[in-house]
Each structure stands twice: as C-alpha cells, then as structure tokens.
Amino acid sequence: MSVFLQFLFSGLTIGAVYAMVGLGFNIIYNATSIINLAQGEFVVIGGLLMWLFSESMKLPFLISALLAILFTGLIGLLMERLTIRPVKKKDLLLMIMITIAVSIVLRGLLMFKFGKDPYTYNPFTEGDPINIYGAYIQQQTLWVIGITSLCIILMYLFFNKTMLGKAMKACAVDPTAARITGINVERMVMISFVMSAMMGAVAGIAVTPITLMEYDRGPMLAVKGFCAAIMGGLGRGRGSVIGGFIIGILESLTAGYIHSGAKDAVALIIMLIILFFRPAGIFGSKTIIDLRRF
Amino acid sequence: MHFSSLIIVVLSFLLITTSGLQAKEPYKIGAILSITGAASFLGEPEKNTLIMLKDQINKAGGINGTPVEVVIEDSKSDETQAVLAAKKLIEKDKVIAIIGPSTTGESMAVIPIVTAAQLPLISCAAGAGITQPVSERYWIFKSPQYDTSAVEAIYTYLKKNGMTKVGIITISTGFGDSGRKALIEMTGKYGITIVADERYGPKDSDMTTQLTKIKNAGAQAVINWSVGPGQVIVTKNWHSLKMGIPLLQSHGWGSKKNIELAGKAAEGVIAPLSRLVVWDKLSEKHPQKSLLKRYSSDYEARFKSEPGTFGGHAYDAFMMITEAIKKVGPDKQKVRDYIENNIKNWPGTGGIFNMSPSDHCGLDKDAFEMVVVKNGDWEILK
C-alpha cells in the first residue's frame, strides 16, 4: 500500500509541474487560437528571475516573486509587440512558427545571462517531507497543487465572469465579429500574452525548488504541458490540470510497475488512445473545436 | 578618397606585411569541442582551458620560440558537425594534432577520418570504445578515465564495507548508458549483485518512484549515474525518502555546484572523484598537487568558475601534445610515438598517466579518490 501511495505521490509531483505549465497555454489559446510554443521559456524565465531576485540580490520572498512575475509579463508584452503584432498576414500556422523562433531566441538570451548551470532556491516552507501511511510527499508539491488550484479558479472567474475575459474569448472565436461589436482585438491579444507570460512565471517560481531550473528546460516543459493541455481539452483550465496529473501519474505508475525506461512511451501512448476516442480532449467539446480556426 | 584614409590604408598595409615577416609560422593544434548544444557543459570549460593554456605558453615564449595556435571548432554536440570540423582541421588548417571531441559519440565519428589522415588525436570523452581495440586505434588516445575505472573504485569501496547488493539508477543519455553498461559488466569481477536497474530522462523532475523500487528490492546501496540536474534531484529524493542506505554517485558528481543545489540533502553522498576536485585536500607531497593547484587557481581567476574535471581533460591533452612537440618537433608520427611511449608516470589533472602500446588512456581506478560530502564540503575517505 505504501509503495502504491509513494508512486502516486511521485506522480502527483510530476503531474503538478505539467498541469501548471499546461494552464499557461490556455490563456493565449483562448484569446487568439495561437499555440504559444515559447510558453516553456516563460516558465524558465520565471524560475530563473526568482532565483536572481531572491538568492542573488537577496530581496524578500514576496517582492522577488512579484518582480519575477512582472518582468516575465513585460517579456510577454515585448514578444507580442515585436513579433506577433507586426505580422501582416495573420496566418495561425505562421504565428505558431514565430513562437518557436521566439523560444529559440529566448533560450539563447537565457544561456547568455545565466549560463548552462541549473539553479534552485529553498522551498516555500522548510521542513521534512510529509509522511502519509509510510509514503513521503514533498511540501513544495502541496504548494504547487494549491497554487494551481488557485490559478484555475482565477482563470475561470476571469474568462466567464468579467467583461474583459469574455471579450478575449470572443476574439479567438471570430476576430472580425468581435471587432464589429466594438472589442479592441489587438489589445485583447496583447493582454493575453502578458497574462500567459505571468502564468508561466508563477509556474516557474513554484516548480523550481522541485525540478531545478536551467536555460534549456523550456522545450521539455512546453511539450509535456502541451500534452497535458490537449489531453484535458485545449482552452479548458481544469482540463489541462486533470491532463497534467493523469500524465504524471501514468508516468510514475509505469516506472513503478513496468519499467522506468518505458515511462514516457507508455504515458504518450495512453494519451494518444484517449485522443483517438475523444479528439477534443477529456473536457473539450468537438463542436467548439470545429468552430475554431485551429 | 580623403588623404587621412589613404594614410590609414598605407599604414595598415605596412603593418600587415611587416608583422608577417617578423612572426614565425605557429604550431597549429586543432580542437573539436561541443561548445554549444546538449554537451555544452563539457565544451565550455574545455574551450576556456585551451585558450588559457595557449596564452600562457605563448607568453612564456611558445614552444622552443615558436608560438602555438589552437584552432577551435564548435561541433554543436553533433556527430556530423564534428566530422566536418575534423575534415577542415586536417585539410585546411593542416594541424599537427587534434584535441577532442568532447563526447564519445562524436569521437567515434571522427576516428576513421583521423586514422586515414594519420595524425594523433586525444579525445576528451570517456567511452572505452574510443581507445579499444588498441590495434585499430593507432592514432587515437584519450585523457579522461574509463567509466569502468570509476565503477571499479565504487565496487572496491562497497566490498570493503561489506555491501554486495546494489540498486542502480541511470540517466537515459550516452553518459548514463555507458555507465550502466560498465556497472553491469564489472559485477562479476567484484561479486556484486544488481537487484534493481532503473532509468530516468535528462529533464525528469522526480525520481522517487525509482528509488522506492530500489529500496523494496533489498538494495544495500544506491548508485546513481548521471550528469546535470538529475543527480541533484536524485540526491534530494534519496534524502526526503529517508532510505537508510548510502547513495553513491558517478565521477560526474564532482562540482561544488551540486552540493550547493542539493543543500543538506547532499550530506553523506559518496562518489569516486578526480583529484582535481579535491586538490586542496591532498597532501603537499602528492605528485599531482602543484599542477592541480596552479590550473585550478588560474582558471578560477580568469573565468570566475570552477574548471571541473572536464576542463582538466583538455588540459591533459594539450600538455601531452605540447610536451611532445617540444621534445620531438612538429612531426605527426613522432608526436604520436612520443605520447605512446614517453608519457609514463606523468602527473596530469585526471591522474598519473602511464601510456603504452596496449593502453592509450593510461589511467586506472587509482585515478579516483572516494570522496564523501561532509558539512557542505568534500572529504577524502581513507
């Protein structure tokens, strides 16, 4: 029993990281239908800036976190202004390509500033891992799960209860119709990039004490986070969280009961099977997907 | 054209021609390093080391009055690029010898070309296949210790302390694969049984599952074989699980950075480390002490970071080649013969080298010290 629990907790730890990254994909997707493949870099920037402010400059925890989130938001803003807005032909595939280019440039800049070493800082709360029926779970994992839940609630309220959030969703479904009703589409796109960059930074700040952070962790985070998002249904906050945890737990159970060498393969195969039966993801609706441009 | 620019053109022309007359044609040594890409953590300190050594040797008047030029090519951690770089160094730059490549895969890729072109190469990668079988590796040497030597050092330590059942956990990269192979290969010789054989990916974030399996398989010790963040995460997980059995790391553990990152979780971790890492703990009489001290402090003063054992591999290769050129001149055949026959009892950063026609690495398990982390610092186990 304690062994199974331990595998489960390990899966929760891994899954919490994926879920948090997956959330970031949804914001830009909800506002623009763009899949931002530089999302992983936002996470890395958040984690590394947090290290810079809290460990290198010795600023207090909350101020460091706030600064890291704001700076990453600024980078999201610059990304939108400099690479997405100037594009004349608003072709989705083209813009997704641009986000790949941005991720490569950001990685280069990060390597230039932080070098190739991994970084970390202390978990939010010090202390031994918690023992539940003979299995251990790190305190930081609980923090990540808590922060993720808070983010989902905030995102749900924003997209469903505020005018701004609803306007953003409208832009993704049909930008022309949104513009006719008086929504400033350009501004919505900009806000979505800033928000998703900030969400990435929150993820980075929360997961760095578990995973460590180095300049080239972004693509792996993006891939796993993206898997989580499409498994749960793109655009659905709770979907990507459930997707993240499912992938994490699958990986851990495969490593535990089959073999650790096969964990990535088995997790991905099960994901493909789920998508085969539910192409829009567990919580996604096929009608909505058909209505969208991408 | 303005008169002033005319003067500049004439002056620079004079400068180029006259300086060309004065300087001797330098001795050219080539280097193929993974400066960017996945193995950049190897190539970076190696490049820095070569630049530093070249400056030092030229400042001191070069080799017998002739300056040394190191032509460094970035292989981008890619086999194809490494092969192209080797071709360029051989055909265009006409180098006397080549240092590198940084990884085993790239080294294996350039061996056929270098062998055909008949010039000595000292690889900075550890794979045993680089120098074995030695009959097919006439021109090829390597400066890092064998993976099997690190494994032998670990197994010797375990046996001495009465542990025979181990669980191994290895990263799924070239480094982990060759380590895993060596760990399995050496079990017979030392009477060790591997009770669990676990793997993980280079960017994995939690290895608790694998460690739990190892513990339940009845292992008396865990051996982790990886470089990069993985070894720190394994250490943290090992600590938080309170496993009650010792954790041993590979020779890739030898960076203070790892202790910093793992914090108090690193206490008690044991690893076979190159003496470069613990030079300040060696006795004054140790033959490697003075050179390790000089190299470490020079490197830290110039690059504000530790050279690590990887920089040391480039150091040893460079020193062997320049010593050979100094003694026998810039002749490829003679340089090769010198390295094979005259590098005996030769202290380098990686250990005390004893090259011979049957061993083109020249290091064994005595190149390592078993080191434990104690109070955030290294301590040599006697």
XYZ file of C-alpha atoms in Angstrom:
676
model
C 0.000 0.000 0.000
C 2.683 2.493 0.996
C 4.538 1.639 -2.206
C 1.499 2.398 -4.339
C 0.944 5.614 -2.402
C 4.574 6.581 -2.952
C 4.227 6.050 -6.702
C 1.034 8.092 -6.621
C 2.687 10.964 -4.753
C 5.606 10.906 -7.127
C 3.086 11.075 -9.977
C 1.339 13.999 -8.307
C 4.641 15.849 -8.027
C 5.455 15.285 -11.696
C 1.863 15.976 -12.760
C 1.641 19.224 -10.801
C 4.519 20.599 -12.857
C 2.877 19.611 -16.148
C -0.515 20.933 -15.070
C 0.877 24.310 -14.135
C 2.627 24.701 -17.486
C -0.448 23.439 -19.338
C -2.541 26.218 -17.800
C -0.391 28.868 -19.466
C -1.166 27.501 -22.927
C -4.870 28.049 -22.407
C -4.814 31.803 -21.953
C -3.238 32.676 -25.283
C -5.200 29.912 -26.954
C -8.438 31.239 -25.539
C -7.754 34.716 -26.850
C -6.068 34.039 -30.182
C -6.165 30.317 -31.049
C -2.365 30.517 -31.185
C -0.424 27.704 -29.523
C 2.445 29.600 -27.932
C 5.427 27.271 -28.045
C 7.536 29.783 -26.129
C 5.380 29.039 -23.062
C 8.111 26.788 -21.640
C 10.572 29.682 -21.801
C 8.202 31.866 -19.765
C 8.335 29.203 -17.059
C 12.120 29.097 -17.192
C 12.339 32.907 -17.090
C 10.036 32.981 -14.069
C 12.143 30.436 -12.188
C 15.481 31.971 -13.075
C 14.377 35.553 -12.306
C 13.056 34.362 -8.958
C 16.490 32.944 -8.258
C 18.115 36.186 -9.415
C 15.995 38.371 -7.142
C 15.764 36.149 -4.074
C 19.164 34.418 -4.000
C 21.473 36.694 -5.910
C 20.018 40.067 -4.849
C 18.666 38.793 -1.512
C 15.303 40.529 -1.860
C 12.411 39.303 0.332
C 10.428 36.357 -0.995
C 7.184 38.119 -1.912
C 8.897 41.084 -3.574
C 11.111 38.719 -5.589
C 8.100 36.717 -6.718
C 6.207 39.857 -7.666
C 9.164 41.273 -9.593
C 9.747 37.954 -11.383
C 6.085 37.803 -12.428
C 6.034 41.431 -13.589
C 9.284 41.124 -15.565
C 8.122 37.954 -17.265
C 4.846 39.725 -18.093
C 6.899 42.505 -19.645
C 8.739 39.956 -21.779
C 5.356 38.576 -22.898
C 4.332 42.119 -23.812
C 7.516 42.689 -25.803
C 7.070 39.344 -27.535
C 3.577 40.304 -28.685
C 4.573 43.838 -29.719
C 7.735 42.855 -31.566
C 6.873 39.522 -33.148
C 3.119 38.893 -33.282
C 1.621 42.327 -33.936
C 3.866 43.341 -36.878
C 2.861 40.235 -38.842
C 0.812 41.415 -41.807
C -0.703 38.121 -42.793
C -2.467 36.825 -39.690
C -1.974 33.183 -40.522
C -2.198 30.907 -37.477
C 0.443 28.427 -38.549
C 2.812 31.279 -39.352
C 2.307 32.782 -35.920
C 2.919 29.442 -34.223
C 6.178 29.238 -36.182
C 7.043 32.691 -34.864
C 6.559 31.488 -31.291
C 9.057 28.688 -31.973
C 11.535 31.279 -33.203
C 10.938 33.397 -30.093
C 11.546 30.375 -27.882
C 14.906 29.757 -29.559
C 15.928 33.411 -29.194
C 14.841 33.495 -25.539
C 16.801 30.330 -24.811
C 19.903 31.890 -26.353
C 19.492 35.032 -24.253
C 18.944 32.966 -21.104
C 22.098 30.981 -21.764
C 23.957 34.252 -22.254
C 22.736 35.668 -18.953
C 22.564 32.588 -16.696
C 24.983 30.149 -18.313
C 24.280 26.455 -18.603
C 24.130 25.532 -14.915
C 20.920 24.626 -13.131
C 19.615 26.920 -10.378
C 17.367 26.435 -7.403
C 16.299 28.083 -4.160
C 14.680 26.928 -0.933
C 11.142 25.525 -0.990
C 8.413 27.944 0.173
C 8.203 26.195 3.534
C 11.171 24.494 5.128
C 10.811 21.139 6.776
C 10.771 17.428 6.238
C 8.560 15.781 3.651
C 5.142 14.790 4.979
C 4.691 11.117 5.819
C 1.293 9.660 4.926
C 0.877 5.934 5.600
C 4.577 5.321 5.043
C 4.814 7.322 1.818
C 6.501 10.712 1.569
C 5.297 13.803 -0.246
C 7.352 16.969 -0.542
C 5.797 20.094 0.971
C 6.550 22.027 -2.197
C 4.322 19.627 -4.167
C 1.405 20.668 -1.968
C 2.255 24.314 -2.662
C 2.280 23.671 -6.400
C -1.080 21.886 -6.222
C -2.541 24.709 -4.117
C -1.265 27.456 -6.409
C -2.506 25.547 -9.449
C -5.999 25.284 -7.960
C -5.999 28.995 -7.177
C -4.948 29.772 -10.746
C -7.763 27.644 -12.189
C -10.355 29.419 -10.060
C -8.995 32.837 -11.014
C -8.923 31.885 -14.674
C -12.439 30.521 -14.567
C -13.741 33.706 -12.946
C -11.831 35.865 -15.400
C -12.957 34.160 -18.587
C -16.566 33.603 -17.534
C -17.498 36.393 -15.154
C -15.650 39.501 -16.326
C -16.310 41.552 -19.443
C -12.634 41.599 -20.341
C -12.389 37.808 -20.165
C -15.499 37.287 -22.258
C -14.222 39.794 -24.803
C -10.967 37.875 -25.030
C -12.765 34.628 -25.684
C -14.808 36.308 -28.401
C -11.627 37.367 -30.196
C -10.493 33.785 -30.565
C -13.786 32.522 -31.954
C -14.141 35.228 -34.570
C -11.889 38.300 -34.564
C -13.943 40.102 -37.225
C -17.220 39.666 -35.380
C -15.508 40.702 -32.158
C -14.238 43.858 -33.821
C -17.723 44.708 -35.141
C -19.114 44.564 -31.623
C -16.530 47.097 -30.547
C -13.867 44.877 -28.955
C -10.319 46.112 -29.387
C -8.890 42.842 -30.712
C -5.247 43.992 -30.740
C -5.441 44.956 -27.098
C -7.014 41.607 -26.139
C -4.209 39.729 -27.890
C -1.643 41.833 -26.064
C -3.275 41.249 -22.680
C -3.416 37.524 -23.317
C 0.329 37.351 -23.947
C 1.088 39.331 -20.800
C -1.231 37.152 -18.744
C 0.080 33.886 -20.035
C 3.670 35.023 -19.521
C 2.762 35.870 -15.934
C 1.072 32.496 -15.512
C 4.252 30.866 -16.845
C 6.304 32.826 -14.327
C 4.066 31.683 -11.450
C 4.584 28.097 -12.609
C 8.343 28.597 -12.833
C 8.535 30.129 -9.359
C 6.535 27.271 -7.854
C 8.238 24.301 -9.527
C 11.913 25.377 -9.449
C 12.541 24.068 -5.901
C 11.385 20.630 -7.129
C 12.826 20.380 -10.626
C 15.726 22.867 -10.565
C 15.753 25.284 -13.485
C 18.231 25.738 -16.314
C 18.112 27.665 -19.567
C 17.092 24.745 -21.793
C 14.376 23.138 -19.675
C 11.719 25.133 -21.598
C 11.052 22.850 -24.599
C 10.568 19.775 -22.404
C 8.206 21.696 -20.129
C 6.344 23.029 -23.156
C 5.950 19.586 -24.702
C 4.666 17.942 -21.513
C 2.496 20.963 -20.641
C 1.074 20.963 -24.149
C 0.302 17.242 -23.863
C -1.499 17.974 -20.614
C -3.473 20.782 -22.253
C -4.598 18.813 -25.304
C -5.353 15.729 -23.244
C -7.682 17.701 -20.998
C -9.065 19.778 -23.847
C -7.368 22.941 -25.076
C -8.821 26.078 -23.606
C -10.203 24.303 -20.556
C -8.370 25.236 -17.366
C -9.415 22.247 -15.282
C -8.863 20.071 -18.356
C -5.180 20.820 -18.547
C -4.823 20.287 -14.815
C -6.507 16.887 -14.933
C -4.491 16.082 -18.074
C -1.252 17.023 -16.327
C -1.982 14.853 -13.309
C -3.055 11.909 -15.474
C 0.181 12.044 -17.467
C 2.289 12.452 -14.322
C 0.627 9.565 -12.505
C 0.763 7.351 -15.608
C 4.489 8.015 -15.922
C 5.083 7.218 -12.289
C 2.975 4.045 -12.237
C 4.628 2.801 -15.433
C 8.033 3.437 -13.911
C 6.923 1.665 -10.750
C 5.106 -1.359 -12.091
C 6.521 -1.873 -15.592
C 9.930 -0.253 -16.029
C 11.291 3.257 -15.662
C 12.769 3.080 -19.172
C 9.285 2.780 -20.680
C 7.508 5.523 -18.748
C 7.493 8.291 -21.381
C 6.442 5.915 -24.136
C 3.565 4.349 -22.170
C 2.265 7.719 -20.975
C 2.270 9.094 -24.522
C 0.616 6.003 -25.978
C -2.225 6.224 -23.464
C -2.565 9.904 -24.287
C -2.867 9.062 -27.984
C -5.509 6.432 -27.225
C -7.558 8.937 -25.240
C -7.285 11.481 -28.043
C -8.317 8.821 -30.526
C -11.656 8.393 -28.755
C -12.032 11.999 -27.671
C -10.225 14.179 -30.238
C -11.137 17.361 -28.379
C -9.677 16.083 -25.116
C -11.386 14.851 -21.979
C -13.224 18.089 -21.218
C -13.118 19.642 -24.682
C -16.159 19.872 -26.892
C -15.899 18.844 -30.504
C -18.394 21.480 -31.603
C -16.247 24.254 -30.200
C -13.134 22.837 -31.844
C -14.918 22.725 -35.201
C -15.988 26.348 -34.832
C -12.450 27.491 -34.184
C -9.997 28.238 -36.931
C -7.389 25.930 -35.481
C 39.450 59.367 -51.155
C 40.421 61.530 -48.217
C 44.044 61.903 -47.522
C 43.610 60.566 -43.992
C 42.003 57.358 -45.157
C 44.788 56.935 -47.682
C 47.299 57.121 -44.858
C 45.358 54.552 -42.871
C 45.287 52.173 -45.819
C 49.025 52.541 -46.417
C 49.846 52.171 -42.733
C 47.713 49.080 -42.272
C 49.271 47.592 -45.389
C 52.727 48.162 -43.930
C 51.620 46.776 -40.586
C 50.287 43.578 -42.135
C 53.347 42.892 -44.281
C 55.934 43.721 -41.632
C 54.240 41.792 -38.849
C 54.000 38.841 -41.200
C 57.740 38.968 -41.695
C 58.553 39.012 -38.014
C 56.346 36.258 -36.590
C 57.297 32.633 -37.099
C 54.733 30.290 -38.558
C 52.961 28.997 -35.400
C 52.486 25.355 -34.483
C 48.845 24.605 -35.148
C 46.857 22.329 -32.847
C 43.228 21.616 -33.666
C 40.359 21.174 -31.216
C 36.833 19.884 -31.820
C 34.641 20.748 -28.837
C 30.901 20.696 -28.054
C 30.815 24.380 -27.186
C 27.090 24.666 -27.899
C 24.297 22.103 -27.918
C 23.433 19.361 -25.465
C 27.013 18.673 -24.332
C 27.964 22.325 -23.949
C 28.695 21.805 -20.260
C 31.710 19.807 -21.453
C 32.838 22.001 -24.321
C 32.695 25.294 -22.460
C 35.362 24.578 -19.776
C 37.446 22.715 -22.358
C 37.466 25.724 -24.670
C 38.313 28.080 -21.814
C 41.140 25.806 -20.708
C 42.687 25.646 -24.165
C 42.505 29.427 -24.629
C 44.101 29.947 -21.225
C 46.898 27.411 -21.791
C 47.651 28.781 -25.252
C 48.009 32.307 -23.830
C 50.214 31.041 -21.022
C 52.531 29.090 -23.289
C 52.825 31.943 -25.819
C 53.504 34.480 -23.076
C 56.373 32.277 -21.962
C 57.847 32.323 -25.469
C 55.947 29.480 -27.124
C 57.405 26.020 -27.775
C 61.148 26.474 -28.356
C 60.467 30.045 -29.522
C 57.605 29.158 -31.861
C 54.125 30.342 -30.875
C 51.254 27.904 -30.583
C 47.940 28.416 -32.324
C 44.868 26.442 -31.231
C 42.192 26.242 -33.916
C 38.950 25.578 -32.004
C 35.937 24.256 -33.896
C 32.460 24.024 -32.363
C 30.863 20.655 -33.107
C 27.490 21.843 -31.709
C 27.336 18.435 -29.889
C 26.578 16.855 -33.255
C 28.408 13.927 -34.895
C 28.065 15.316 -38.430
C 29.433 18.707 -37.415
C 32.326 17.004 -35.625
C 33.242 15.132 -38.798
C 33.110 18.337 -40.862
C 35.264 20.089 -38.269
C 37.822 17.268 -38.379
C 37.989 17.499 -42.178
C 38.500 21.252 -42.001
C 41.236 20.978 -39.378
C 43.061 18.304 -41.363
C 42.722 19.712 -44.881
C 42.524 23.484 -44.455
C 44.365 24.225 -41.217
C 46.816 21.312 -41.536
C 47.053 20.884 -37.762
C 49.697 18.682 -36.122
C 47.288 17.011 -33.701
C 43.644 17.236 -32.622
C 42.174 17.629 -29.117
C 38.624 16.367 -28.606
C 35.825 15.776 -29.463
C 34.063 16.213 -26.135
C 31.618 13.293 -26.325
C 32.044 9.594 -27.031
C 29.623 9.593 -29.982
C 31.437 12.421 -31.738
C 34.822 10.854 -31.021
C 33.738 7.570 -32.599
C 32.524 9.510 -35.646
C 35.842 11.247 -36.331
C 38.118 8.243 -35.642
C 38.007 6.866 -39.238
C 38.929 10.226 -40.813
C 41.702 10.953 -38.346
C 43.096 7.458 -38.759
C 43.082 7.813 -42.537
C 44.759 11.222 -42.346
C 47.401 9.830 -39.956
C 47.635 12.395 -37.189
C 47.363 11.969 -33.410
C 44.057 12.696 -31.679
C 43.486 12.895 -27.925
C 39.776 12.621 -27.211
C 38.221 14.367 -24.190
C 35.483 11.718 -23.898
C 35.448 8.695 -21.615
C 33.962 5.825 -23.682
C 36.108 2.705 -23.706
C 35.443 2.181 -27.424
C 37.492 5.272 -28.248
C 40.818 3.600 -27.476
C 39.867 -0.072 -27.709
C 40.669 -2.307 -29.514
C 44.031 -0.610 -29.451
C 45.186 -2.381 -32.637
C 42.624 -0.328 -34.604
C 43.357 2.883 -32.682
C 46.949 3.523 -33.706
C 46.490 7.333 -33.805
C 43.833 7.670 -31.103
C 44.329 8.468 -27.394
C 42.047 9.779 -24.671
C 42.640 11.762 -21.499
C 39.538 11.033 -19.320
C 39.453 7.982 -17.073
C 37.494 4.915 -18.203
C 33.915 4.640 -16.879
C 34.862 1.140 -15.772
C 37.623 2.589 -13.561
C 35.069 4.746 -11.724
C 32.846 1.676 -11.317
C 35.793 -0.343 -10.028
C 36.556 2.362 -7.471
C 32.915 2.265 -6.291
C 32.746 -1.547 -6.153
C 36.066 -1.740 -4.293
C 34.654 0.666 -1.721
C 31.393 -1.284 -1.382
C 33.162 -4.608 -0.941
C 35.464 -3.156 1.662
C 32.366 -2.053 3.599
C 30.549 -5.366 3.217
C 27.872 -4.319 0.738
C 27.155 -6.617 -2.193
C 23.573 -5.880 -3.257
C 23.131 -2.604 -5.120
C 20.336 -0.808 -6.930
C 21.415 1.282 -9.896
C 19.600 4.275 -11.336
C 20.964 5.742 -14.566
C 20.061 8.613 -16.877
C 18.945 7.749 -20.413
C 21.755 9.625 -22.196
C 25.067 8.421 -23.608
C 26.718 9.067 -20.248
C 24.147 7.007 -18.363
C 24.124 4.228 -20.966
C 27.868 3.681 -20.832
C 27.837 3.947 -17.037
C 25.069 1.371 -16.807
C 26.980 -0.945 -19.127
C 30.118 -0.608 -17.001
C 28.162 -1.163 -13.775
C 26.680 -4.398 -15.118
C 29.936 -5.556 -16.728
C 32.013 -5.221 -13.541
C 29.621 -7.077 -11.185
C 31.224 -10.488 -11.780
C 34.741 -9.341 -11.003
C 33.743 -7.860 -7.628
C 30.951 -10.243 -6.635
C 28.291 -7.527 -6.663
C 24.628 -8.236 -7.456
C 22.416 -5.621 -9.091
C 18.956 -6.064 -7.541
C 17.258 -3.152 -9.334
C 18.099 -1.440 -12.612
C 16.190 1.846 -13.031
C 16.311 4.667 -15.595
C 15.164 8.279 -15.948
C 15.165 11.022 -18.592
C 17.526 14.018 -18.619
C 14.753 16.517 -17.803
C 12.733 14.398 -15.364
C 11.615 16.184 -12.224
C 11.075 13.405 -9.666
C 12.772 10.024 -9.214
C 11.000 8.933 -6.010
C 9.293 6.028 -7.791
C 12.544 4.508 -8.999
C 14.201 4.936 -5.605
C 11.239 3.311 -3.837
C 11.593 0.303 -6.116
C 15.307 0.079 -5.381
C 14.645 0.194 -1.654
C 11.998 -2.522 -1.845
C 14.289 -4.729 -3.913
C 16.529 -5.020 -0.855
C 19.487 -3.000 -2.084
C 22.247 -2.142 0.388
C 23.333 0.907 -1.605
C 22.039 3.097 -4.460
C 24.327 4.031 -7.322
C 23.234 6.959 -9.495
C 24.931 7.534 -12.837
C 24.213 10.923 -14.440
C 25.385 14.464 -15.005
C 23.274 17.613 -14.858
C 20.215 18.395 -12.725
C 19.249 14.706 -12.493
C 21.934 13.879 -9.973
C 20.759 16.694 -7.688
C 17.111 15.627 -7.921
C 18.043 12.000 -7.135
C 20.002 13.248 -4.123
C 17.062 15.318 -2.877
C 14.622 12.426 -3.367
C 17.012 9.999 -1.651
C 17.194 12.382 1.291
C 13.455 13.002 1.564
C 12.620 9.281 1.359
C 14.990 8.641 4.323
C 16.122 5.497 2.564
C 18.625 4.426 5.200
C 21.115 3.126 2.624
C 24.062 5.081 1.217
C 23.849 6.939 -2.091
C 26.849 6.715 -4.398
C 27.238 8.976 -7.414
C 29.357 8.662 -10.550
C 32.507 10.724 -11.165
C 30.156 13.307 -12.731
C 29.243 14.469 -9.205
C 32.469 16.441 -8.752
C 31.228 20.015 -8.710
C 30.661 22.228 -5.675
C 27.593 23.460 -7.528
C 25.913 20.088 -6.877
C 26.417 20.430 -3.124
C 25.036 23.960 -3.259
C 21.965 22.868 -5.216
C 21.212 19.802 -3.116
C 21.881 21.617 0.165
C 21.741 19.439 3.263
C 20.416 16.532 1.176
C 23.951 16.096 -0.181
C 25.376 15.194 3.243
C 26.817 11.695 3.165
C 26.772 11.230 -0.610
C 29.838 9.276 -1.731
C 31.482 9.420 -5.152
C 34.737 8.492 -6.897
C 36.159 11.868 -7.871
C 39.097 13.078 -9.852
C 41.753 14.718 -7.652
C 41.207 17.995 -9.495
C 38.056 18.462 -7.412
C 39.740 17.857 -4.067
C 43.238 19.183 -4.782
C 43.225 21.353 -1.672
C 42.686 18.244 0.489
C 45.697 16.381 -0.941
C 48.974 16.159 0.939
C 51.726 18.514 -0.241
C 53.805 15.557 -1.374
C 51.235 14.238 -3.833
C 52.698 14.449 -7.360
C 49.500 15.979 -8.781
C 49.098 18.633 -6.093
C 51.120 21.530 -7.508
C 49.798 21.293 -11.061
C 46.193 20.934 -9.873
C 46.584 23.961 -7.638
C 48.056 26.088 -10.431
C 45.461 25.041 -13.005
C 42.507 25.477 -10.635
C 43.521 28.893 -9.356
C 44.491 30.220 -12.790
C 41.198 29.055 -14.245
C 39.104 30.472 -11.428
C 40.933 33.790 -11.589
C 40.288 34.140 -15.308
C 36.836 32.634 -15.827
C 35.262 33.105 -12.358
C 34.108 29.476 -12.238
C 35.459 26.018 -11.429
C 37.248 24.248 -14.270
C 35.620 20.946 -13.295
C 37.064 17.651 -14.389
C 36.015 18.326 -17.976
C 38.322 21.311 -18.391
C 41.023 19.066 -16.942
C 40.642 16.573 -19.794
C 41.505 19.307 -22.292
C 44.384 20.389 -20.036
C 45.928 16.915 -20.063
C 45.523 16.548 -23.830
C 47.075 19.953 -24.515
C 50.004 19.318 -22.158
C 50.797 15.929 -23.702
C 50.763 17.320 -27.237
C 52.822 20.418 -26.461
C 55.357 18.398 -24.480
C 55.681 16.005 -27.401
C 56.158 18.842 -29.910
C 58.757 20.394 -27.635
C 60.722 17.172 -27.387
C 60.456 15.757 -30.926
C 59.303 18.637 -33.127
C 56.096 19.155 -35.095
C 56.130 15.763 -36.770
C 52.848 13.876 -36.550
C 54.380 10.400 -36.433
C 56.980 11.379 -33.846
C 54.400 13.176 -31.696
C 52.252 10.040 -31.693
C 55.168 7.804 -30.789
C 56.223 10.175 -28.011
C 52.740 10.157 -26.448
C 52.537 6.368 -26.631
C 55.991 5.638 -25.226
C 57.108 8.598 -23.142
C 54.005 9.555 -21.147
C 54.987 7.419 -18.168
C 54.411 8.295 -14.515
C 53.165 11.565 -15.922
C 51.024 13.579 -13.493
C 48.042 15.259 -15.144
C 44.716 16.541 -13.826
C 42.956 13.208 -14.433
C 45.514 11.084 -12.606
C 49.013 9.759 -13.130
C 49.176 8.645 -16.759
C 51.024 5.557 -17.959
C 50.527 5.297 -21.713
C 51.708 2.204 -23.542
C 51.176 0.493 -26.896
C 48.456 -1.607 -25.248
C 46.759 1.243 -23.330
C 46.026 4.575 -24.989
C 44.377 6.039 -21.898
C 46.906 5.248 -19.235
C 44.644 5.623 -16.206
C 43.055 3.053 -13.880
C 40.897 3.089 -10.763
C 43.688 4.707 -8.751
C 42.968 7.912 -10.656
C 39.970 8.354 -8.334
C 39.630 9.226 -4.672
C 36.481 8.122 -2.858
C 35.037 11.371 -1.551
C 32.131 11.979 0.835
C 30.172 15.202 1.286
C 30.556 16.418 4.847
C 29.400 19.790 6.209
C 28.931 21.098 2.691
C 32.477 20.240 1.646
C 34.377 17.282 0.214
C 36.222 14.871 2.457
C 38.531 12.161 1.147
C 37.688 8.703 2.523
C 40.702 6.707 3.557
